[in-house]
């Protein structure tokens, strides 16, 4: 019993010292700001820090609401049986430390990206792959995304772990969103919807304040398919032209009541109050990292001139 108590005390002291070393000190001055999203001279998006004072006079940082779309991996897994508050906090610290080494830009499902990883078998020890993001998921250090491209008439998909130390560079060549959150149906679509040149250059955006939504609707090849796409209520697919019996079966297995199930929705999401606390915890460091990168870019452009 004494050994267990000593071990528990040691773990608590280790965790507290780790937090003190990595935690961001907050200003004690009470300041009130509104969420302001502007662009600098280079046309890059910038979200200002938002601070409000509560009734007790303490400073409370409020992160912009769009953070839950820009950084969904900072939100923990909503499954309560697997949650651990200490583990989640330590993971967020590791994620911020990793982001200080490599830039992980904003991207969404449907964005065209390029990822460079270390490859010991490659002649130059690096491998670069270009593709469209068809799915992203995971939370914390287990966050991942899938890129798809058609190379020499063969569909190629690579799953990348976002915080893997082998990743050297992540580029967003075309920032956009699609009508669906998952584009796995591109596996059964015509190849031209998943074909991108491997030497594709980044596209410059005219308006950096709004992420465009691509209304493109793809055409699927004839059956058989990998999944029952007619049962998934897809918005980015053209009419499937199936016999009526397929739609009748889809209607029988559908669960239209789930969108009204409040408890099911609660169990699958993180409460808004907890989201605000998490993003307020990481916002200041994310903003500082973004400002440092912009300063390095400007210095590099000045040196070239």
mmCIF file of C-alpha atoms in Angstrom:
data_model
loop_
_atom_site.group_PDB
_atom_site.id
_atom_site.type_symbol
_atom_site.label_atom_id
_atom_site.label_comp_id
_atom_site.label_asym_id
_atom_site.label_seq_id
_atom_site.Cartn_x
_atom_site.Cartn_y
_atom_site.Cartn_z
ATOM 1 C CA UNK A 1 0.000 0.000 0.000
ATOM 2 C CA UNK A 2 2.828 2.407 0.873
ATOM 3 C CA UNK A 3 4.580 1.672 -2.418
ATOM 4 C CA UNK A 4 1.379 2.297 -4.361
ATOM 5 C CA UNK A 5 0.810 5.618 -2.569
ATOM 6 C CA UNK A 6 4.386 6.731 -3.274
ATOM 7 C CA UNK A 7 4.032 5.768 -6.948
ATOM 8 C CA UNK A 8 0.764 7.675 -7.260
ATOM 9 C CA UNK A 9 2.294 10.774 -5.628
ATOM 10 C CA UNK A 10 5.253 10.585 -8.013
ATOM 11 C CA UNK A 11 2.959 10.398 -11.046
ATOM 12 C CA UNK A 12 0.923 13.382 -9.875
ATOM 13 C CA UNK A 13 4.067 15.450 -9.285
ATOM 14 C CA UNK A 14 5.443 14.475 -12.705
ATOM 15 C CA UNK A 15 2.218 15.492 -14.438
ATOM 16 C CA UNK A 16 2.073 18.823 -12.571
ATOM 17 C CA UNK A 17 5.676 19.677 -13.452
ATOM 18 C CA UNK A 18 5.018 18.787 -17.094
ATOM 19 C CA UNK A 19 1.983 21.083 -17.200
ATOM 20 C CA UNK A 20 3.885 23.972 -15.591
ATOM 21 C CA UNK A 21 6.682 23.632 -18.152
ATOM 22 C CA UNK A 22 4.391 23.537 -21.199
ATOM 23 C CA UNK A 23 1.343 25.536 -20.177
ATOM 24 C CA UNK A 24 0.860 28.940 -21.767
ATOM 25 C CA UNK A 25 0.722 31.831 -19.315
ATOM 26 C CA UNK A 26 -2.369 33.976 -19.736
ATOM 27 C CA UNK A 27 -2.489 37.711 -19.220
ATOM 28 C CA UNK A 28 -4.175 38.867 -16.029
ATOM 29 C CA UNK A 29 -5.588 41.981 -17.657
ATOM 30 C CA UNK A 30 -9.261 41.778 -18.532
ATOM 31 C CA UNK A 31 -9.736 42.649 -22.210
ATOM 32 C CA UNK A 32 -12.833 42.386 -24.363
ATOM 33 C CA UNK A 33 -12.541 41.741 -28.112
ATOM 34 C CA UNK A 34 -14.885 40.546 -30.828
ATOM 35 C CA UNK A 35 -14.088 37.802 -33.299
ATOM 36 C CA UNK A 36 -12.423 39.508 -36.245
ATOM 37 C CA UNK A 37 -11.279 37.612 -39.307
ATOM 38 C CA UNK A 38 -9.135 39.693 -41.643
ATOM 39 C CA UNK A 39 -6.475 39.188 -44.260
ATOM 40 C CA UNK A 40 -3.026 40.706 -44.331
ATOM 41 C CA UNK A 41 -1.255 42.297 -47.275
ATOM 42 C CA UNK A 42 -0.284 38.894 -48.611
ATOM 43 C CA UNK A 43 -3.912 37.805 -48.695
ATOM 44 C CA UNK A 44 -3.530 35.191 -45.956
ATOM 45 C CA UNK A 45 -6.340 34.508 -43.536
ATOM 46 C CA UNK A 46 -5.852 35.644 -39.960
ATOM 47 C CA UNK A 47 -8.172 35.028 -37.002
ATOM 48 C CA UNK A 48 -7.652 37.505 -34.182
ATOM 49 C CA UNK A 49 -7.398 36.508 -30.555
ATOM 50 C CA UNK A 50 -10.669 36.904 -28.690
ATOM 51 C CA UNK A 51 -10.657 37.591 -24.933
ATOM 52 C CA UNK A 52 -13.570 38.348 -22.653
ATOM 53 C CA UNK A 53 -13.830 39.060 -18.960
ATOM 54 C CA UNK A 54 -16.141 36.977 -16.804
ATOM 55 C CA UNK A 55 -18.088 38.193 -13.764
ATOM 56 C CA UNK A 56 -15.195 37.488 -11.386
ATOM 57 C CA UNK A 57 -12.838 39.685 -13.411
ATOM 58 C CA UNK A 58 -10.672 36.820 -14.697
ATOM 59 C CA UNK A 59 -9.510 36.674 -18.299
ATOM 60 C CA UNK A 60 -11.277 34.061 -20.425
ATOM 61 C CA UNK A 61 -10.050 33.234 -23.935
ATOM 62 C CA UNK A 62 -12.834 32.405 -26.399
ATOM 63 C CA UNK A 63 -11.729 30.624 -29.557
ATOM 64 C CA UNK A 64 -13.495 31.335 -32.874
ATOM 65 C CA UNK A 65 -16.308 28.862 -33.632
ATOM 66 C CA UNK A 66 -14.723 27.816 -36.946
ATOM 67 C CA UNK A 67 -11.886 26.122 -35.061
ATOM 68 C CA UNK A 68 -13.973 22.941 -34.734
ATOM 69 C CA UNK A 69 -13.904 22.656 -38.536
ATOM 70 C CA UNK A 70 -10.283 23.750 -38.987
ATOM 71 C CA UNK A 71 -8.790 21.589 -36.216
ATOM 72 C CA UNK A 72 -11.209 18.694 -35.559
ATOM 73 C CA UNK A 73 -8.365 16.432 -34.380
ATOM 74 C CA UNK A 74 -8.009 18.463 -31.169
ATOM 75 C CA UNK A 75 -11.438 17.247 -30.059
ATOM 76 C CA UNK A 76 -11.257 13.910 -28.200
ATOM 77 C CA UNK A 77 -13.122 10.752 -29.085
ATOM 78 C CA UNK A 78 -16.691 11.198 -27.761
ATOM 79 C CA UNK A 79 -16.860 7.572 -26.552
ATOM 80 C CA UNK A 80 -17.081 8.045 -22.774
ATOM 81 C CA UNK A 81 -15.845 4.540 -21.941
ATOM 82 C CA UNK A 82 -12.444 5.279 -23.518
ATOM 83 C CA UNK A 83 -11.905 8.892 -22.427
ATOM 84 C CA UNK A 84 -9.053 9.958 -20.160
ATOM 85 C CA UNK A 85 -8.658 13.671 -19.385
ATOM 86 C CA UNK A 86 -4.967 13.476 -18.536
ATOM 87 C CA UNK A 87 -4.129 11.538 -21.702
ATOM 88 C CA UNK A 88 -6.091 14.024 -23.831
ATOM 89 C CA UNK A 89 -4.251 17.004 -22.356
ATOM 90 C CA UNK A 90 -0.848 15.383 -22.834
ATOM 91 C CA UNK A 91 -1.753 14.541 -26.428
ATOM 92 C CA UNK A 92 -2.749 18.140 -27.153
ATOM 93 C CA UNK A 93 0.626 19.307 -25.834
ATOM 94 C CA UNK A 94 2.420 16.812 -28.080
ATOM 95 C CA UNK A 95 0.317 17.927 -31.058
ATOM 96 C CA UNK A 96 1.190 21.573 -30.498
ATOM 97 C CA UNK A 97 4.858 20.655 -30.166
ATOM 98 C CA UNK A 98 4.694 18.754 -33.457
ATOM 99 C CA UNK A 99 2.955 21.698 -35.158
ATOM 100 C CA UNK A 100 5.819 23.946 -34.079
ATOM 101 C CA UNK A 101 8.170 21.746 -36.146
ATOM 102 C CA UNK A 102 6.042 21.114 -39.246
ATOM 103 C CA UNK A 103 3.259 23.238 -40.711
ATOM 104 C CA UNK A 104 -0.073 21.410 -40.904
ATOM 105 C CA UNK A 105 -2.278 23.708 -42.996
ATOM 106 C CA UNK A 106 -6.043 23.980 -42.967
ATOM 107 C CA UNK A 107 -7.708 21.413 -45.236
ATOM 108 C CA UNK A 108 -11.021 19.658 -45.697
ATOM 109 C CA UNK A 109 -12.432 16.629 -47.430
ATOM 110 C CA UNK A 110 -12.222 17.471 -51.124
ATOM 111 C CA UNK A 111 -9.008 19.503 -50.912
ATOM 112 C CA UNK A 112 -6.149 18.569 -53.253
ATOM 113 C CA UNK A 113 -2.995 18.029 -51.219
ATOM 114 C CA UNK A 114 0.629 16.948 -51.496
ATOM 115 C CA UNK A 115 2.471 15.087 -48.735
ATOM 116 C CA UNK A 116 6.227 14.541 -48.563
ATOM 117 C CA UNK A 117 7.480 11.736 -46.305
ATOM 118 C CA UNK A 118 10.843 10.219 -45.491
ATOM 119 C CA UNK A 119 11.497 7.062 -47.520
ATOM 120 C CA UNK A 120 14.680 5.086 -46.935
ATOM 121 C CA UNK A 121 14.164 3.157 -50.197
ATOM 122 C CA UNK A 122 13.883 6.275 -52.372
ATOM 123 C CA UNK A 123 17.032 7.567 -54.144
ATOM 124 C CA UNK A 124 16.668 11.036 -52.578
ATOM 125 C CA UNK A 125 15.277 9.601 -49.300
ATOM 126 C CA UNK A 126 11.953 11.414 -49.803
ATOM 127 C CA UNK A 127 8.659 10.478 -51.454
ATOM 128 C CA UNK A 128 5.951 12.946 -52.510
ATOM 129 C CA UNK A 129 2.364 12.027 -53.322
ATOM 130 C CA UNK A 130 -0.398 14.258 -54.690
ATOM 131 C CA UNK A 131 -4.077 13.427 -54.359
ATOM 132 C CA UNK A 132 -7.526 14.497 -53.270
ATOM 133 C CA UNK A 133 -8.503 14.047 -49.634
ATOM 134 C CA UNK A 134 -11.402 11.597 -49.685
ATOM 135 C CA UNK A 135 -11.722 11.082 -45.929
ATOM 136 C CA UNK A 136 -10.259 12.257 -42.639
ATOM 137 C CA UNK A 137 -10.854 11.064 -39.116
ATOM 138 C CA UNK A 138 -9.341 10.071 -35.825
ATOM 139 C CA UNK A 139 -8.619 12.253 -32.829
ATOM 140 C CA UNK A 140 -5.515 13.365 -31.023
ATOM 141 C CA UNK A 141 -2.248 11.822 -32.152
ATOM 142 C CA UNK A 142 -4.219 9.158 -34.046
ATOM 143 C CA UNK A 143 -5.685 11.657 -36.543
ATOM 144 C CA UNK A 144 -5.405 10.520 -40.166
ATOM 145 C CA UNK A 145 -6.469 11.379 -43.703
ATOM 146 C CA UNK A 146 -6.592 9.511 -47.030
ATOM 147 C CA UNK A 147 -5.329 10.872 -50.354
ATOM 148 C CA UNK A 148 -6.433 9.356 -53.668
ATOM 149 C CA UNK A 149 -5.037 9.746 -57.171
ATOM 150 C CA UNK A 150 -5.125 7.779 -60.416
ATOM 151 C CA UNK A 151 -1.576 6.973 -61.536
ATOM 152 C CA UNK A 152 -1.109 5.163 -64.859
ATOM 153 C CA UNK A 153 -4.805 4.205 -64.945
ATOM 154 C CA UNK A 154 -4.570 2.659 -61.502
ATOM 155 C CA UNK A 155 -6.283 4.116 -58.446
ATOM 156 C CA UNK A 156 -3.823 4.705 -55.614
ATOM 157 C CA UNK A 157 -4.792 5.609 -52.053
ATOM 158 C CA UNK A 158 -2.448 6.370 -49.164
ATOM 159 C CA UNK A 159 -3.497 6.824 -45.547
ATOM 160 C CA UNK A 160 -1.312 9.290 -43.655
ATOM 161 C CA UNK A 161 -1.174 9.735 -39.905
ATOM 162 C CA UNK A 162 -1.264 13.493 -39.488
ATOM 163 C CA UNK A 163 1.279 13.642 -36.646
ATOM 164 C CA UNK A 164 3.590 10.908 -37.907
ATOM 165 C CA UNK A 165 7.262 11.982 -37.526
ATOM 166 C CA UNK A 166 8.033 10.625 -41.017
ATOM 167 C CA UNK A 167 5.982 13.412 -42.625
ATOM 168 C CA UNK A 168 8.276 16.212 -43.746
ATOM 169 C CA UNK A 169 5.834 18.543 -45.482
ATOM 170 C CA UNK A 170 2.082 18.906 -46.034
ATOM 171 C CA UNK A 171 0.887 21.200 -48.823
ATOM 172 C CA UNK A 172 -2.629 22.227 -49.804
ATOM 173 C CA UNK A 173 -2.646 22.736 -53.566
ATOM 174 C CA UNK A 174 -6.350 23.508 -53.847
ATOM 175 C CA UNK A 175 -8.346 24.381 -50.745
ATOM 176 C CA UNK A 176 -12.031 23.567 -51.169
ATOM 177 C CA UNK A 177 -14.855 21.525 -49.728
ATOM 178 C CA UNK A 178 -17.325 19.124 -51.320
ATOM 179 C CA UNK A 179 -21.015 18.491 -50.787
ATOM 180 C CA UNK A 180 -20.320 15.319 -48.753
ATOM 181 C CA UNK A 181 -18.111 14.769 -45.710
ATOM 182 C CA UNK A 182 -16.744 11.510 -47.162
ATOM 183 C CA UNK A 183 -15.721 10.958 -50.783
ATOM 184 C CA UNK A 184 -15.195 7.203 -50.690
ATOM 185 C CA UNK A 185 -17.579 6.899 -53.640
ATOM 186 C CA UNK A 186 -14.763 8.195 -55.857
ATOM 187 C CA UNK A 187 -13.522 4.594 -55.813
ATOM 188 C CA UNK A 188 -16.532 3.674 -57.971
ATOM 189 C CA UNK A 189 -16.534 6.899 -59.994
ATOM 190 C CA UNK A 190 -14.937 7.600 -63.357
ATOM 191 C CA UNK A 191 -11.135 8.018 -63.178
ATOM 192 C CA UNK A 192 -11.142 11.660 -64.303
ATOM 193 C CA UNK A 193 -12.688 12.720 -60.983
ATOM 194 C CA UNK A 194 -9.620 11.407 -59.095
ATOM 195 C CA UNK A 195 -6.819 12.236 -61.533
ATOM 196 C CA UNK A 196 -4.365 15.011 -60.662
ATOM 197 C CA UNK A 197 -0.875 15.719 -62.058
ATOM 198 C CA UNK A 198 1.926 14.756 -59.702
ATOM 199 C CA UNK A 199 3.676 18.065 -60.445
ATOM 200 C CA UNK A 200 0.586 20.173 -59.725
ATOM 201 C CA UNK A 201 1.327 23.689 -58.506
ATOM 202 C CA UNK A 202 -0.570 25.382 -55.637
ATOM 203 C CA UNK A 203 -3.524 27.477 -56.741
ATOM 204 C CA UNK A 204 -3.700 31.027 -55.427
ATOM 205 C CA UNK A 205 -7.010 31.951 -53.847
ATOM 206 C CA UNK A 206 -8.625 35.292 -54.551
ATOM 207 C CA UNK A 207 -10.699 35.357 -51.352
ATOM 208 C CA UNK A 208 -8.939 33.847 -48.345
ATOM 209 C CA UNK A 209 -11.796 34.543 -45.935
ATOM 210 C CA UNK A 210 -14.166 31.955 -47.411
ATOM 211 C CA UNK A 211 -13.474 28.291 -48.140
ATOM 212 C CA UNK A 212 -15.214 27.535 -51.470
ATOM 213 C CA UNK A 213 -17.621 24.623 -51.754
ATOM 214 C CA UNK A 214 -17.280 22.708 -55.007
ATOM 215 C CA UNK A 215 -20.813 21.757 -56.197
ATOM 216 C CA UNK A 216 -19.442 19.116 -58.580
ATOM 217 C CA UNK A 217 -21.515 15.931 -58.873
ATOM 218 C CA UNK A 218 -19.582 12.882 -60.015
ATOM 219 C CA UNK A 219 -20.868 10.083 -62.193
ATOM 220 C CA UNK A 220 -20.438 6.541 -60.930
ATOM 221 C CA UNK A 221 -19.586 3.554 -63.059
ATOM 222 C CA UNK A 222 -22.249 0.850 -63.489
ATOM 223 C CA UNK A 223 -22.744 -1.667 -60.713
ATOM 224 C CA UNK A 224 -21.301 -3.652 -58.939
ATOM 225 C CA UNK A 225 -20.046 -1.093 -56.420
ATOM 226 C CA UNK A 226 -17.977 -1.360 -53.276
ATOM 227 C CA UNK A 227 -20.863 -0.076 -51.155
ATOM 228 C CA UNK A 228 -24.610 0.507 -51.383
ATOM 229 C CA UNK A 229 -24.344 4.146 -52.355
ATOM 230 C CA UNK A 230 -28.096 4.465 -52.956
ATOM 231 C CA UNK A 231 -28.618 4.007 -49.197
ATOM 232 C CA UNK A 232 -26.307 6.816 -48.063
ATOM 233 C CA UNK A 233 -28.173 9.942 -49.212
ATOM 234 C CA UNK A 234 -25.197 11.333 -51.127
ATOM 235 C CA UNK A 235 -25.318 14.915 -52.405
ATOM 236 C CA UNK A 236 -22.257 14.902 -54.665
ATOM 237 C CA UNK A 237 -23.336 12.053 -56.961
ATOM 238 C CA UNK A 238 -25.437 12.186 -60.108
ATOM 239 C CA UNK A 239 -28.623 10.163 -60.465
ATOM 240 C CA UNK A 240 -27.701 6.487 -60.092
ATOM 241 C CA UNK A 241 -30.363 5.305 -62.583
ATOM 242 C CA UNK A 242 -31.154 2.148 -60.628
ATOM 243 C CA UNK A 243 -34.369 0.116 -60.799
ATOM 244 C CA UNK A 244 -37.046 1.108 -58.315
ATOM 245 C CA UNK A 245 -36.524 -2.028 -56.216
ATOM 246 C CA UNK A 246 -33.138 -0.734 -55.027
ATOM 247 C CA UNK A 247 -34.700 2.466 -53.708
ATOM 248 C CA UNK A 248 -37.516 0.486 -52.066
ATOM 249 C CA UNK A 249 -34.973 -1.643 -50.182
ATOM 250 C CA UNK A 250 -33.054 1.469 -49.201
ATOM 251 C CA UNK A 251 -36.240 2.983 -47.764
ATOM 252 C CA UNK A 252 -36.911 -0.162 -45.705
ATOM 253 C CA UNK A 253 -33.491 -0.151 -44.032
ATOM 254 C CA UNK A 254 -33.365 3.633 -43.567
ATOM 255 C CA UNK A 255 -33.496 5.111 -40.059
ATOM 256 C CA UNK A 256 -35.020 8.586 -40.517
ATOM 257 C CA UNK A 257 -35.699 8.950 -36.788
ATOM 258 C CA UNK A 258 -32.007 9.086 -35.906
ATOM 259 C CA UNK A 259 -31.716 12.749 -36.909
ATOM 260 C CA UNK A 260 -34.249 13.544 -34.155
ATOM 261 C CA UNK A 261 -32.534 11.355 -31.513
ATOM 262 C CA UNK A 262 -30.996 13.941 -29.172
ATOM 263 C CA UNK A 263 -29.228 11.409 -26.954
ATOM 264 C CA UNK A 264 -27.650 9.667 -29.951
ATOM 265 C CA UNK A 265 -26.393 13.007 -31.214
ATOM 266 C CA UNK A 266 -25.095 13.884 -27.733
ATOM 267 C CA UNK A 267 -23.124 10.630 -27.464
ATOM 268 C CA UNK A 268 -21.531 11.127 -30.882
ATOM 269 C CA UNK A 269 -20.348 14.700 -30.290
ATOM 270 C CA UNK A 270 -18.384 16.725 -27.767
ATOM 271 C CA UNK A 271 -20.488 19.307 -25.846
ATOM 272 C CA UNK A 272 -20.060 22.892 -27.017
ATOM 273 C CA UNK A 273 -18.856 24.030 -23.580
ATOM 274 C CA UNK A 274 -16.049 21.462 -23.603
ATOM 275 C CA UNK A 275 -15.110 22.376 -27.178
ATOM 276 C CA UNK A 276 -14.699 26.008 -26.139
ATOM 277 C CA UNK A 277 -12.395 25.028 -23.268
ATOM 278 C CA UNK A 278 -10.242 22.823 -25.497
ATOM 279 C CA UNK A 279 -9.816 25.360 -28.286
ATOM 280 C CA UNK A 280 -9.249 28.211 -25.827
ATOM 281 C CA UNK A 281 -6.410 26.114 -24.404
ATOM 282 C CA UNK A 282 -4.632 25.705 -27.760
ATOM 283 C CA UNK A 283 -5.647 28.907 -29.574
ATOM 284 C CA UNK A 284 -2.846 31.164 -28.350
ATOM 285 C CA UNK A 285 -0.107 28.707 -29.337
ATOM 286 C CA UNK A 286 -1.682 28.052 -32.740
ATOM 287 C CA UNK A 287 -1.865 31.777 -33.394
ATOM 288 C CA UNK A 288 1.737 32.353 -32.309
ATOM 289 C CA UNK A 289 2.930 29.574 -34.612
ATOM 290 C CA UNK A 290 0.999 31.066 -37.542
ATOM 291 C CA UNK A 291 2.468 34.526 -36.936
ATOM 292 C CA UNK A 292 6.007 33.112 -36.832
ATOM 293 C CA UNK A 293 5.467 31.309 -40.149
ATOM 294 C CA UNK A 294 4.162 34.494 -41.789
ATOM 295 C CA UNK A 295 7.210 36.406 -40.575
ATOM 296 C CA UNK A 296 9.536 33.730 -42.009
ATOM 297 C CA UNK A 297 7.704 33.854 -45.357
ATOM 298 C CA UNK A 298 8.025 37.631 -45.527
ATOM 299 C CA UNK A 299 11.717 37.498 -44.680
ATOM 300 C CA UNK A 300 12.240 34.881 -47.367
ATOM 301 C CA UNK A 301 10.412 36.960 -49.981
ATOM 302 C CA UNK A 302 12.407 40.067 -48.985
ATOM 303 C CA UNK A 303 15.695 38.187 -49.333
ATOM 304 C CA UNK A 304 14.719 36.961 -52.808
ATOM 305 C CA UNK A 305 13.984 40.510 -53.897
#
